[in-house]
Coordinates of C-alpha atoms in Angstrom, one line a residue:
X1 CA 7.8 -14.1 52.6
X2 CA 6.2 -11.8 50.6
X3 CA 6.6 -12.0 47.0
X4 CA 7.3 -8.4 44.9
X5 CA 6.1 -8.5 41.4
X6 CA 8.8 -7.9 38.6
X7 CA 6.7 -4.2 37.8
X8 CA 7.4 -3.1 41.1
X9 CA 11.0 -4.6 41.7
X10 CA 12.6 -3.4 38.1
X11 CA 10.8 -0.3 38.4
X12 CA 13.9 2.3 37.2
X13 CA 15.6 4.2 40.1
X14 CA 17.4 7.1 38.1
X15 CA 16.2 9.4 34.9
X16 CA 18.5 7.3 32.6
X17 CA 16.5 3.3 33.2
X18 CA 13.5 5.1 32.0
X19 CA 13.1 3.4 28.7
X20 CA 11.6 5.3 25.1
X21 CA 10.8 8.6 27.2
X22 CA 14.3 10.0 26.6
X23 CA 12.7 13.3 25.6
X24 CA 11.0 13.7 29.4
X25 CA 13.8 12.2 31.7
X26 CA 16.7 14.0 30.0
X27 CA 14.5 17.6 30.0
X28 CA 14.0 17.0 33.8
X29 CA 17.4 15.6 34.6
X30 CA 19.1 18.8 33.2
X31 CA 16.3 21.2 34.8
X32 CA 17.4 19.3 38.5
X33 CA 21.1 19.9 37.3
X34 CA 20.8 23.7 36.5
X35 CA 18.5 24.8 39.0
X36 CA 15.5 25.1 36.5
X37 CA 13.1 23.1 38.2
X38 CA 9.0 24.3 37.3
X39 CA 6.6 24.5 40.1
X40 CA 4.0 22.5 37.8
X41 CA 4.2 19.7 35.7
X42 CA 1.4 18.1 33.4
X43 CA 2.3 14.8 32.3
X44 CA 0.2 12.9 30.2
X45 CA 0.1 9.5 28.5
X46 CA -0.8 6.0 28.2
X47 CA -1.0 4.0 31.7
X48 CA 2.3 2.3 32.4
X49 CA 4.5 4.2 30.4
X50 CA 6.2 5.9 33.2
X51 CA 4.7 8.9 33.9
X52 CA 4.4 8.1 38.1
X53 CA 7.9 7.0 38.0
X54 CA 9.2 9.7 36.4
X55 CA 7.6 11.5 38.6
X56 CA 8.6 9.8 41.8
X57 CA 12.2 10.1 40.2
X58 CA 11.9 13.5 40.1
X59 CA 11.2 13.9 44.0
X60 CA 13.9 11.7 44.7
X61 CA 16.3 13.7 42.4
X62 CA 15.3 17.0 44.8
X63 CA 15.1 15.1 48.0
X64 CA 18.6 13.1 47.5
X65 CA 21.8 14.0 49.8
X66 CA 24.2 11.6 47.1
X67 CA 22.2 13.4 43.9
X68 CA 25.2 13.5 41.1
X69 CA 26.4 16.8 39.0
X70 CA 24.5 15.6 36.3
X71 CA 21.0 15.6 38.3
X72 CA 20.6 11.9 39.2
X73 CA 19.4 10.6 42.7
X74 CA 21.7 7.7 44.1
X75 CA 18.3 5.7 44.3
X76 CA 19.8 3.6 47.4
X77 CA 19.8 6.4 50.2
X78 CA 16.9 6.4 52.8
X79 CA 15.2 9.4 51.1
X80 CA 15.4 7.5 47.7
X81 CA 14.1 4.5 49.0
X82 CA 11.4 5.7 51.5
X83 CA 9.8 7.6 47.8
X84 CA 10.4 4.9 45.1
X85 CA 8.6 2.9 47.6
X86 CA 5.7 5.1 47.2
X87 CA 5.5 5.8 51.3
X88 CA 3.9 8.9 52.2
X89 CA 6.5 11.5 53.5
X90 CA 5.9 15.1 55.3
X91 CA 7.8 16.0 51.7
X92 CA 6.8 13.9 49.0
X93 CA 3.4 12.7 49.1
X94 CA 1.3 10.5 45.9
X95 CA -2.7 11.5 46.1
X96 CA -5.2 9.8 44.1
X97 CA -6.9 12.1 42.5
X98 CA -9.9 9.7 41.4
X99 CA -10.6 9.2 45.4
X100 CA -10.1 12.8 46.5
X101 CA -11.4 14.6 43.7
X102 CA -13.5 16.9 45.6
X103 CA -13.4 20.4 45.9
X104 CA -12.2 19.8 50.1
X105 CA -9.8 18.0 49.1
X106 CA -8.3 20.3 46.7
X107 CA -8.8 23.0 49.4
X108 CA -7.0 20.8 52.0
X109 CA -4.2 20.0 49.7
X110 CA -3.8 23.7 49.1
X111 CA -3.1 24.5 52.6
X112 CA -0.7 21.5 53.0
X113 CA 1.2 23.2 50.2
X114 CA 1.7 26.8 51.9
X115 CA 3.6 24.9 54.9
X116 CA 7.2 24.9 54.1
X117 CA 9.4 21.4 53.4
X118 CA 10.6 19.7 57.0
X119 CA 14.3 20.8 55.9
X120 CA 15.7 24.0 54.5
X121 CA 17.6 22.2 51.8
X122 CA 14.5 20.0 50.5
X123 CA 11.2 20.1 48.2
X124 CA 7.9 19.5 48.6
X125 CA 6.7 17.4 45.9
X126 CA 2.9 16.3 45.5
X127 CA 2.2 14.1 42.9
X128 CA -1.1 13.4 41.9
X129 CA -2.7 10.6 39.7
X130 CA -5.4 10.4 37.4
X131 CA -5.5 13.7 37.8
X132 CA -8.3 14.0 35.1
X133 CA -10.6 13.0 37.7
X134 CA -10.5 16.1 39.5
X135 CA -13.8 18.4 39.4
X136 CA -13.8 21.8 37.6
X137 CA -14.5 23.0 41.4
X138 CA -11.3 21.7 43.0
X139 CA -8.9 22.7 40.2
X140 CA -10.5 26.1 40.3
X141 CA -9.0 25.7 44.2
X142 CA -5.7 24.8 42.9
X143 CA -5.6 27.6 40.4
X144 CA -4.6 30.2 42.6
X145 CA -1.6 28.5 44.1
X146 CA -0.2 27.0 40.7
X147 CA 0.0 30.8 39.4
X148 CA 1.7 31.7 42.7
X149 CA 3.4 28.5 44.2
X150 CA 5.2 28.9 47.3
X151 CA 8.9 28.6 47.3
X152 CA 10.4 25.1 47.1
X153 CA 6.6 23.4 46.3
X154 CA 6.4 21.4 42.9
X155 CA 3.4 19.7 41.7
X156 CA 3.5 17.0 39.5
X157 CA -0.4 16.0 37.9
X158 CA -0.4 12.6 35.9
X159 CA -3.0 11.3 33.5
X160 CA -4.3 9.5 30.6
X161 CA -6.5 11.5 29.4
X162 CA -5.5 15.3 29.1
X163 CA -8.2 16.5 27.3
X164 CA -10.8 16.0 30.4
X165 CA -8.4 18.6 31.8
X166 CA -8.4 20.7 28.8
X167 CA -12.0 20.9 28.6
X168 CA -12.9 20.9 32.6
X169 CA -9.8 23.2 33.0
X170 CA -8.1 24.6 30.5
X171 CA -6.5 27.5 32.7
X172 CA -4.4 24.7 34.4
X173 CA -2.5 23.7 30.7
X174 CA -1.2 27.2 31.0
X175 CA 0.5 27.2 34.4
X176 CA 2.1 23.7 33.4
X177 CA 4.8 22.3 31.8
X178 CA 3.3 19.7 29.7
X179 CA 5.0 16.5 28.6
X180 CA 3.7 13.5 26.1
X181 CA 4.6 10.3 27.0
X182 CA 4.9 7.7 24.0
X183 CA 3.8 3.8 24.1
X184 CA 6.7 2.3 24.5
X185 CA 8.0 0.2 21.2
X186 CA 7.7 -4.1 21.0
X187 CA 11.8 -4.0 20.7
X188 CA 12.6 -2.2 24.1
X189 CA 9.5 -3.9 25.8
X190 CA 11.2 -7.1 25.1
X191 CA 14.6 -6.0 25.3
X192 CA 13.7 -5.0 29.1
X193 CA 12.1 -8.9 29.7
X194 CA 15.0 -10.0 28.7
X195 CA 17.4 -8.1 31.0
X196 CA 14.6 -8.8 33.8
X197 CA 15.0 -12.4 32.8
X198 CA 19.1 -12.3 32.7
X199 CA 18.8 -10.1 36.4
X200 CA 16.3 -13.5 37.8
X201 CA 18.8 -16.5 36.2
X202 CA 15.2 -17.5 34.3
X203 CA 16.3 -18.6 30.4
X204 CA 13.6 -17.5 27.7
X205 CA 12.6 -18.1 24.0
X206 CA 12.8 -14.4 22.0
X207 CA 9.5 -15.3 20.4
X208 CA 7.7 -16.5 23.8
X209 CA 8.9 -12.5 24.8
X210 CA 7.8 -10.9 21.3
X211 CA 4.4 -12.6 22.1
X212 CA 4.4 -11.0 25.5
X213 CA 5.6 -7.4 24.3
X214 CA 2.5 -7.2 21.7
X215 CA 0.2 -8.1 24.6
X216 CA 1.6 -5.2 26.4
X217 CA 0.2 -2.9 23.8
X218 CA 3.2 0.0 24.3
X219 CA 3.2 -0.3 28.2
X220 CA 6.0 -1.7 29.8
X221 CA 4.3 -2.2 33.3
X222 CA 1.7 -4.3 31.6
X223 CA 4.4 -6.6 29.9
X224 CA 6.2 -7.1 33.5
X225 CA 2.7 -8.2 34.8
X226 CA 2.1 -10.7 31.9
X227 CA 5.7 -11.8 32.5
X228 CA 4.9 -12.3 36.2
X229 CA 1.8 -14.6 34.9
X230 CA 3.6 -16.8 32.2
X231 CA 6.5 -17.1 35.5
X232 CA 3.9 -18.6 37.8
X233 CA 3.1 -21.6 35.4
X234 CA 6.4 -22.1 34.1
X235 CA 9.7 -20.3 36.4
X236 CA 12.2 -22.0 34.3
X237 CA 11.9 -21.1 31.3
X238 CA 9.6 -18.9 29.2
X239 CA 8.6 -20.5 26.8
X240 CA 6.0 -19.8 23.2
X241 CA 3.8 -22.8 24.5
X242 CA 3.2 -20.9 28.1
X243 CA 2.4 -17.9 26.7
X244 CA 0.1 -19.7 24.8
X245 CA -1.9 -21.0 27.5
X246 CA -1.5 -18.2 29.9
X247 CA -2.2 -15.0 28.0
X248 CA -4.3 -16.8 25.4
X249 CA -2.1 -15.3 22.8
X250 CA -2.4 -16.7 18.5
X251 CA 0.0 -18.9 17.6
X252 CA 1.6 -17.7 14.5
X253 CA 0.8 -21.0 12.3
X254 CA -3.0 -20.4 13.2
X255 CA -2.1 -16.8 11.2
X256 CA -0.6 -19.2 8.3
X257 CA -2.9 -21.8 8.0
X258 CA -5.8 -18.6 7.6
X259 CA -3.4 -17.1 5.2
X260 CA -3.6 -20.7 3.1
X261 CA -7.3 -20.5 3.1
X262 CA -7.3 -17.7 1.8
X263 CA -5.2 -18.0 -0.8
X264 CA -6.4 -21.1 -1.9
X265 CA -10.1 -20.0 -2.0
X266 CA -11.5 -22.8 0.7
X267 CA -14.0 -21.0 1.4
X268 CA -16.2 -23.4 3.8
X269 CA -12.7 -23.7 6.1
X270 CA -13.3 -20.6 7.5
X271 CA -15.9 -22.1 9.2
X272 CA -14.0 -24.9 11.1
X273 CA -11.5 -22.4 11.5
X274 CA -13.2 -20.2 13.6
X275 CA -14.6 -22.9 15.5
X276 CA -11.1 -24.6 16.4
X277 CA -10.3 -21.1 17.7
X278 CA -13.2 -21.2 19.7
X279 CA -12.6 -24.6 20.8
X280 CA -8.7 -23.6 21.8
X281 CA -10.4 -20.4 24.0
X282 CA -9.1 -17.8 21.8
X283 CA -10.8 -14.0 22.2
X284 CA -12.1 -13.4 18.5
X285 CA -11.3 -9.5 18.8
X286 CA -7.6 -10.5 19.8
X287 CA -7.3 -12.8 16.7
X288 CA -8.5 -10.1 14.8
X289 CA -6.0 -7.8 15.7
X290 CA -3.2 -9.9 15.2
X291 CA -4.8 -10.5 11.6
X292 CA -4.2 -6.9 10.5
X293 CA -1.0 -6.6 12.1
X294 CA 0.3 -10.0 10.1
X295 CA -1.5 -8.4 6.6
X296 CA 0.5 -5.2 7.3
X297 CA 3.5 -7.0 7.7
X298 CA 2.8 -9.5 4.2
X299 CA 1.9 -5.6 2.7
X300 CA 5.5 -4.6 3.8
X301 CA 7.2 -7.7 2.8
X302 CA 5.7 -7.1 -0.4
X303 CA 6.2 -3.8 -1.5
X304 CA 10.1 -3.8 -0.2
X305 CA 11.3 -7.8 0.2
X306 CA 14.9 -6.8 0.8
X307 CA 14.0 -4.7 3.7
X308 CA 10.7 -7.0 5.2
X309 CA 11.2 -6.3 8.9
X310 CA 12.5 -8.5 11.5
X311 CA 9.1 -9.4 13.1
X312 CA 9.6 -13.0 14.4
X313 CA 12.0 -15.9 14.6
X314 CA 13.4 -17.2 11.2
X315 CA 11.5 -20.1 10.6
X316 CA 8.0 -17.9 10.8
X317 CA 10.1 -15.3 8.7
X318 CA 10.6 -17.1 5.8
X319 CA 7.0 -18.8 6.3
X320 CA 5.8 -15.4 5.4
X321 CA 7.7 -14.3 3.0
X322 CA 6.2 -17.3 1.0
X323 CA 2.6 -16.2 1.9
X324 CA 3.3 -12.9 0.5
X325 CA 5.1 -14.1 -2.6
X326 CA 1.7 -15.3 -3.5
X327 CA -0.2 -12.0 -3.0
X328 CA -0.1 -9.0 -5.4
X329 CA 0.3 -5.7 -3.8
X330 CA -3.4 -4.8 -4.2
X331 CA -4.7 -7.7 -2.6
X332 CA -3.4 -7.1 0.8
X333 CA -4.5 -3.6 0.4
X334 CA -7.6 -4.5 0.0
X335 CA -7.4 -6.9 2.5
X336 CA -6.1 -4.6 4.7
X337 CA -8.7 -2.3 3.9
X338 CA -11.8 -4.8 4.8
X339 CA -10.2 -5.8 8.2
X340 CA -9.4 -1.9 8.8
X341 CA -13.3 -1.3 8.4
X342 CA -14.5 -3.5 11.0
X343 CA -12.9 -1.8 13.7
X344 CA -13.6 1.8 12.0
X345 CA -17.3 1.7 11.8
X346 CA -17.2 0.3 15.5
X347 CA -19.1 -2.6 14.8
X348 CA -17.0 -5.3 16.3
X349 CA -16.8 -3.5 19.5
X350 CA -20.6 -3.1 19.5
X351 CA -21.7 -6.9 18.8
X352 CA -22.1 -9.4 21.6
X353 CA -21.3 -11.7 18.9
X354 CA -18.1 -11.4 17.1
X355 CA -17.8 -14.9 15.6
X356 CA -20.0 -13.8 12.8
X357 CA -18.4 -10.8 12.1
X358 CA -15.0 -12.4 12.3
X359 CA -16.0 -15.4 9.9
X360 CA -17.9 -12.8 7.6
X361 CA -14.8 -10.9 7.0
X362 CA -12.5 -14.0 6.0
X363 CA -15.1 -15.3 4.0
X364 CA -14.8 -11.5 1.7
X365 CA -11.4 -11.9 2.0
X366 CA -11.8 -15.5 0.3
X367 CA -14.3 -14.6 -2.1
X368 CA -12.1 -11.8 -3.0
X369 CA -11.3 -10.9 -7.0
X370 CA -7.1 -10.8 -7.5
X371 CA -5.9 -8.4 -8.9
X372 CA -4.7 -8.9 -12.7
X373 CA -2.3 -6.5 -14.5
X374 CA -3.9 -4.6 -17.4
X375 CA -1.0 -5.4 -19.3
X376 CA -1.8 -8.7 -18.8
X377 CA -5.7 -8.8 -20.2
X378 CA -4.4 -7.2 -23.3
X379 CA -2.1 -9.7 -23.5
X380 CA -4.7 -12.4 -23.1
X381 CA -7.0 -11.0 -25.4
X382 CA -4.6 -10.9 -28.6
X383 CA -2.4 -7.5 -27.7
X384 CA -2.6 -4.2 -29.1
X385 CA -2.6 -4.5 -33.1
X386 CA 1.1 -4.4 -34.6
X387 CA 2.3 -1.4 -36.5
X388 CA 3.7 -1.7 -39.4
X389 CA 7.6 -1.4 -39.2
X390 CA 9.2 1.7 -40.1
X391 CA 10.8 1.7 -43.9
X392 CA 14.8 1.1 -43.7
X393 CA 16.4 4.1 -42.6
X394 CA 18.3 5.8 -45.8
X395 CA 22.4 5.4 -46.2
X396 CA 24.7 7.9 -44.6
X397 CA 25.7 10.5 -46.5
X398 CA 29.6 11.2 -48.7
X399 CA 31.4 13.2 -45.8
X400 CA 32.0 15.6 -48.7
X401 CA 28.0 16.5 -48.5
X402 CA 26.7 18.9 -46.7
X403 CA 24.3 17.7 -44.2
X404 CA 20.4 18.2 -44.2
X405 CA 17.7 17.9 -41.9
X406 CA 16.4 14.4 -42.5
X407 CA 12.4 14.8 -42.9
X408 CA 10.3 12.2 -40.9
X409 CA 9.6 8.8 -42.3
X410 CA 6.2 8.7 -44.2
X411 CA 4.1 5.4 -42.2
X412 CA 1.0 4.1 -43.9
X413 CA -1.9 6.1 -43.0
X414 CA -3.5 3.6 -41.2
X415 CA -0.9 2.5 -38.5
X416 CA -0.4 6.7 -38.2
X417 CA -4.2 6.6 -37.2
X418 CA -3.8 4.0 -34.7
X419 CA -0.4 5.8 -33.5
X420 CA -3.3 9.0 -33.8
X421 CA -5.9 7.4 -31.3
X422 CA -2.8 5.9 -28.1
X423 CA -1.7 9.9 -28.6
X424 CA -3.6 10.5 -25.4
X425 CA -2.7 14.2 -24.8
X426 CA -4.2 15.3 -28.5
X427 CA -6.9 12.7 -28.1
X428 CA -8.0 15.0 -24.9
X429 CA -8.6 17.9 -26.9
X430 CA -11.1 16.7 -28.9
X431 CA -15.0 16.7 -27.4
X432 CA -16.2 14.5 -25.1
X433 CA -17.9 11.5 -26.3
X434 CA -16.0 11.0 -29.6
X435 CA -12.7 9.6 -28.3
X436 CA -15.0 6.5 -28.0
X437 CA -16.5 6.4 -31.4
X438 CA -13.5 7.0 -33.0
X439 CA -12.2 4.0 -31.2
X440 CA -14.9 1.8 -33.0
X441 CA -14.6 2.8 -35.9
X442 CA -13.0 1.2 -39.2
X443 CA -9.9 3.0 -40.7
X444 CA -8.4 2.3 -43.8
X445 CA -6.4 3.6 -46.4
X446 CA -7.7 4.4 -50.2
X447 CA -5.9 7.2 -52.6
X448 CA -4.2 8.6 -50.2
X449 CA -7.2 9.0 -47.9
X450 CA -8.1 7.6 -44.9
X451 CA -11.4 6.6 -44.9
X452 CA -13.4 6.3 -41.6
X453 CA -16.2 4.0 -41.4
X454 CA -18.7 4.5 -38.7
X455 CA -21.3 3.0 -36.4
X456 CA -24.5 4.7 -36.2
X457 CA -24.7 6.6 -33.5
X458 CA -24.5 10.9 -32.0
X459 CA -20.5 10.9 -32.4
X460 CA -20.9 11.4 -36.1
X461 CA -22.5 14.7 -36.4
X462 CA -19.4 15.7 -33.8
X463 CA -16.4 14.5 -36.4
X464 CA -18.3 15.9 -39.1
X465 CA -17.7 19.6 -37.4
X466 CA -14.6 21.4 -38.9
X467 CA -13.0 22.1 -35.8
X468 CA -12.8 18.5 -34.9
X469 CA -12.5 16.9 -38.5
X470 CA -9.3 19.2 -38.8
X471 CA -7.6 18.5 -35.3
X472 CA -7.9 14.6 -36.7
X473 CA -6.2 15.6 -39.8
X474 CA -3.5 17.5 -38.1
X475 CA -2.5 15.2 -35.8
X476 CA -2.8 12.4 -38.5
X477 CA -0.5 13.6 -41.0
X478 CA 2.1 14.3 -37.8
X479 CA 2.0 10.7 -37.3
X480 CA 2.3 9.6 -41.2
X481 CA 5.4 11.8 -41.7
X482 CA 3.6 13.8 -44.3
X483 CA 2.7 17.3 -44.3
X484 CA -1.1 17.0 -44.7
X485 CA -3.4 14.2 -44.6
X486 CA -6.8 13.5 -45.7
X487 CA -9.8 11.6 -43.5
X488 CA -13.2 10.8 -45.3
X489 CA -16.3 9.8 -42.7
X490 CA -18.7 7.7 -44.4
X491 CA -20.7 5.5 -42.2
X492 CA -23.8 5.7 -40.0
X493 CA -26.7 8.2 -41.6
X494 CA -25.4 10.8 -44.1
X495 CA -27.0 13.9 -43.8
X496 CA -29.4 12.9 -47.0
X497 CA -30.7 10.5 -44.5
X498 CA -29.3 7.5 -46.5
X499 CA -27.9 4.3 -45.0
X500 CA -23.9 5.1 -45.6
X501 CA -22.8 1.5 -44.0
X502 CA -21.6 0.5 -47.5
X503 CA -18.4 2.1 -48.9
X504 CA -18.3 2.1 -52.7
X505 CA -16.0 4.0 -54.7
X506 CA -18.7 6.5 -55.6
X507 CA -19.6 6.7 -52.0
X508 CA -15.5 7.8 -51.4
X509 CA -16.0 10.3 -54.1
X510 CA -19.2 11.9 -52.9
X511 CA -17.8 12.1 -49.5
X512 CA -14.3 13.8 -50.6
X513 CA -16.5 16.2 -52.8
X514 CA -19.1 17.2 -50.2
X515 CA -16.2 17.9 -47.6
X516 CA -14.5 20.3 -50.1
X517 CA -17.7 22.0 -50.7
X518 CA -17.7 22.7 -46.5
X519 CA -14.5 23.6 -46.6
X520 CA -14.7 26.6 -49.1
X521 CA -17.9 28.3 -48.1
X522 CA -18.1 30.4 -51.2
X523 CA -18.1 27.9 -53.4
X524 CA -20.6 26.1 -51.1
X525 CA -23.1 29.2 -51.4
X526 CA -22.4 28.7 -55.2
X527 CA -23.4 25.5 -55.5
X528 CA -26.9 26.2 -53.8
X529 CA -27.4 29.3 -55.9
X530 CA -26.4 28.3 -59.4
X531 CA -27.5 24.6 -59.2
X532 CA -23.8 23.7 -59.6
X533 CA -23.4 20.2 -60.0
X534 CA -19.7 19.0 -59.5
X535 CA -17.4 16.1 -60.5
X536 CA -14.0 14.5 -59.2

């Protein structure tokens, strides 16, 4: 007796078992149902995603004598049966288009097509795969007849790769009705093993089926066919260990113990790693995958714990929720990042060796820097100099007094100039370059006077201009609670050439004078002319 493989025996029957494509079966259920059936259809998508079955379901839908109000075939009359099985009918017949992709064959087809169906009530479906494969020659034969189809003719073209047809045949898109078909999600791939599993009496571990599902890469066809391979070496029961050995799939404490290696920097373990994978026949590329799908899922586990997705059995669950306890944020973007770039540049797709590019990307991920909070360095390094605290706020007034407007709190001058240089908003309107050197320099208070002592270097000639000088002063004596405040720059080379790096008192008083004389350019200009001298 012949044996028929699970894809082939579960394969839906009516518009509504076609799982994730809710979007297509429901449009063409209701066209069926209102008499608004097109004469072309385009359907396009990754392979075993349902495209030929929709299509199939479609002709059946037409062709059925039992078909419901609601558009769907019974699936169980002769007509049903005689398409799902795919058997060529004087009605509805499948073509591959990668075997007759000639311009005859279009031309043959096309005459087929103008012969009406062997009933007056029926359709003539022809349903064509990989229809991508088609030469610019025969769909130029075709063109004619999809503009003007005969009556009761529908075609129905299937592929995976719609853009050949857009750029051999871009006329075509126009006289079709187009439909995307999505990969169908790891949830309803295993959600349909395990109702195939239910309908065959076979009992199953959920994480045996996840394994499966992600193996199936969004097609539910090829997760029937790996369920049909893990059934041949165990038909009792599906279990992780069989999956294991059939499908050569990860198991997920080969993902932790990498994860530990990481973490705890070891880094010549990557090497005997690697090689027990190698040793256990594990594809490299396939590891890698499954690497940046498990970072992705520490990243999300990270950034929002109470929501970390139900991705595996509990055991594993909580197994990485400790992994990415021990991870900042920015670690497993980076991470991510690095193991992202492999496959973007194409490099591990190129090499006929991946091990090296395999263990070359753990061992950057080990080396890698963590990430430390700035907050944190501050911290480490002594923190940001205390201000002074504020003077004791004064006592409420009498209720018989009328009330004032309090003034601001006078600060010393030199906790205002620190509270002057973290004001980041008036630090960005001064020049570039001085922020900096303002930063190094010494600031202390003296008569009322804040005097700035600074390196040598270019920023001095910069504070020294009157523009700048009086920004600092503004936005000083907003910080002291005072209406005007005073800065004196001594420091660096004075503009007598003379080493200023010692403050003296004299020094303070030369400095105050020679700032007043800038400030009042008359009395500047009479200075120079009249050999003024002047004293405090």
């Amino acid at each position: 007796m012949s044996y028929l493989a699970l894809a082939r025996k579960y394969r839906p029957r009516r518009f509504g078992e076609v799982a994730t494509q809710e979007h297509v079966s429901e449009t063409l259920r209701r066209a069926v149902a209102g008499g608004r059936v097109g004469h072309a259809y385009l359907l396009c998508g990754p392979r075993g995603v349902g495209k030929t079955t929709l299509a199939r379901i479609l002709a059946m839908s037409l062709n059925c004598a039992g078909r419901t109000a609601e558009g769907e075939p019974c699936g169980t009359c002769e007509n049903c049966n005689h398409i799902w099985g795919g058997h060529t009918s004087l009605d509805v017949v499948e073509i591959d288009a990668a075997s007759n992709r000639g311009v005859e064959d279009a031309r043959e087809l096309r005459a087929r097509a103008m012969l009406a169906p062997s009933e007056e009530d029926r359709y003539k479906v022809y349903i064509l795969d990989e229809a991508h494969m088609l030469t610019r020659e025969a769909w130029n034969a075709l063109l004619k007849i999809l503009e003007e189809p005969p009556p009761r003719v529908i075609f129905c073209f299937a592929t995976t790769e719609a853009r050949r047809i857009q750029q051999s045949a871009s006329p075509i898109l126009s006289r079709c009705q187009r439909f995307d078909f999505r990969r169908i999600g790891t949830d309803d791939i295993m959600k349909r093993l395990g109702e195939v599993l239910e309908a065959e009496g076979i009992g199953f571990d959920p994480e045996a089926l996840r394994a499966i599902a992600r193996k199936a890469n969004g097609g539910m066809r090829d997760g029937l066919s790996l369920l049909d391979q893990v059934l041949a070496l165990s038909d009792e029961e599906v279990k992780v260990e069989a999956v294991v050995r059939v499908l050569g799939v990860v198991a997920e404490e080969r993902y932790l113990q990498i994860l530990d290696v990481i973490l705890e920097r070891r880094h010549g373990a990557v090497f005997d790693f690697v090689e027990e994978l190698l040793d256990e026949g594990h594809d490299l590329v396939e590891f890698y995958h499954g690497l940046t799908e498990r970072l992705r899922l520490l990243l999300r586990i990270t950034l929002d714990g109470g929501a970390a997705p139900v991705m595996m059995a509990g055991e594993h669950r909580d197994a990485y929720g400790q992994r990415a306890a021990s991870f900042a944020p920015g670690d497993l973007v980076r991470m991510l990042a690095l193991a992202s770039g492999l496959e973007a540049d194409g490099s591990l797709r190129r090499t006929g060796r991946p091990r090296v590019m395999v263990e070359m990307l753990l061992l950057r991920m080990s080396y890698l820097d963590r990430t430390v909070e700035l907050e944190d360095i501050i911290r480490s390094l002594g923190g940001v100099p205390a201000r002074e605290p504020a003077p004791p706020a004064a006592p409420p007034p009498s209720p018989s007094a009328a009330p004032e407007p309090a003034p601001p709190a006078a600060i010393d001058l030199a906790a205002a100039w620190q509270a002057l240089l973290d004001d980041r908003e008036r630090m960005k309107t001064l020049p570039r370059g001085v922020s900096p050197f303002l930063r190094a320099a010494t600031a202390r208070a003296s008569d009322g006077v804040l005097v700035l002592e600074l390196p040598a270097g270019p920023g001095e000639a910069r504070l020294r201009q009157k523009p700048v000088l009086r920004a600092l002063e503004e936005g000083l004596a907003l910080h002291a609670g005072r209406d005007s405040a005073e800065i004196s720059i001594v420091g660096g080379t004075d503009e007598d050439g003379a080493d200023g790096g010692r403050v003296t008192e004299d020094s303070v008083r030369q400095t105050r004078l020679r700032e007043l004389v800038k400030r009042a350019p008359h009395l500047e200009r009479a200075v120079d002319e009249l050999e003024l001298d002047l004293v405090d």
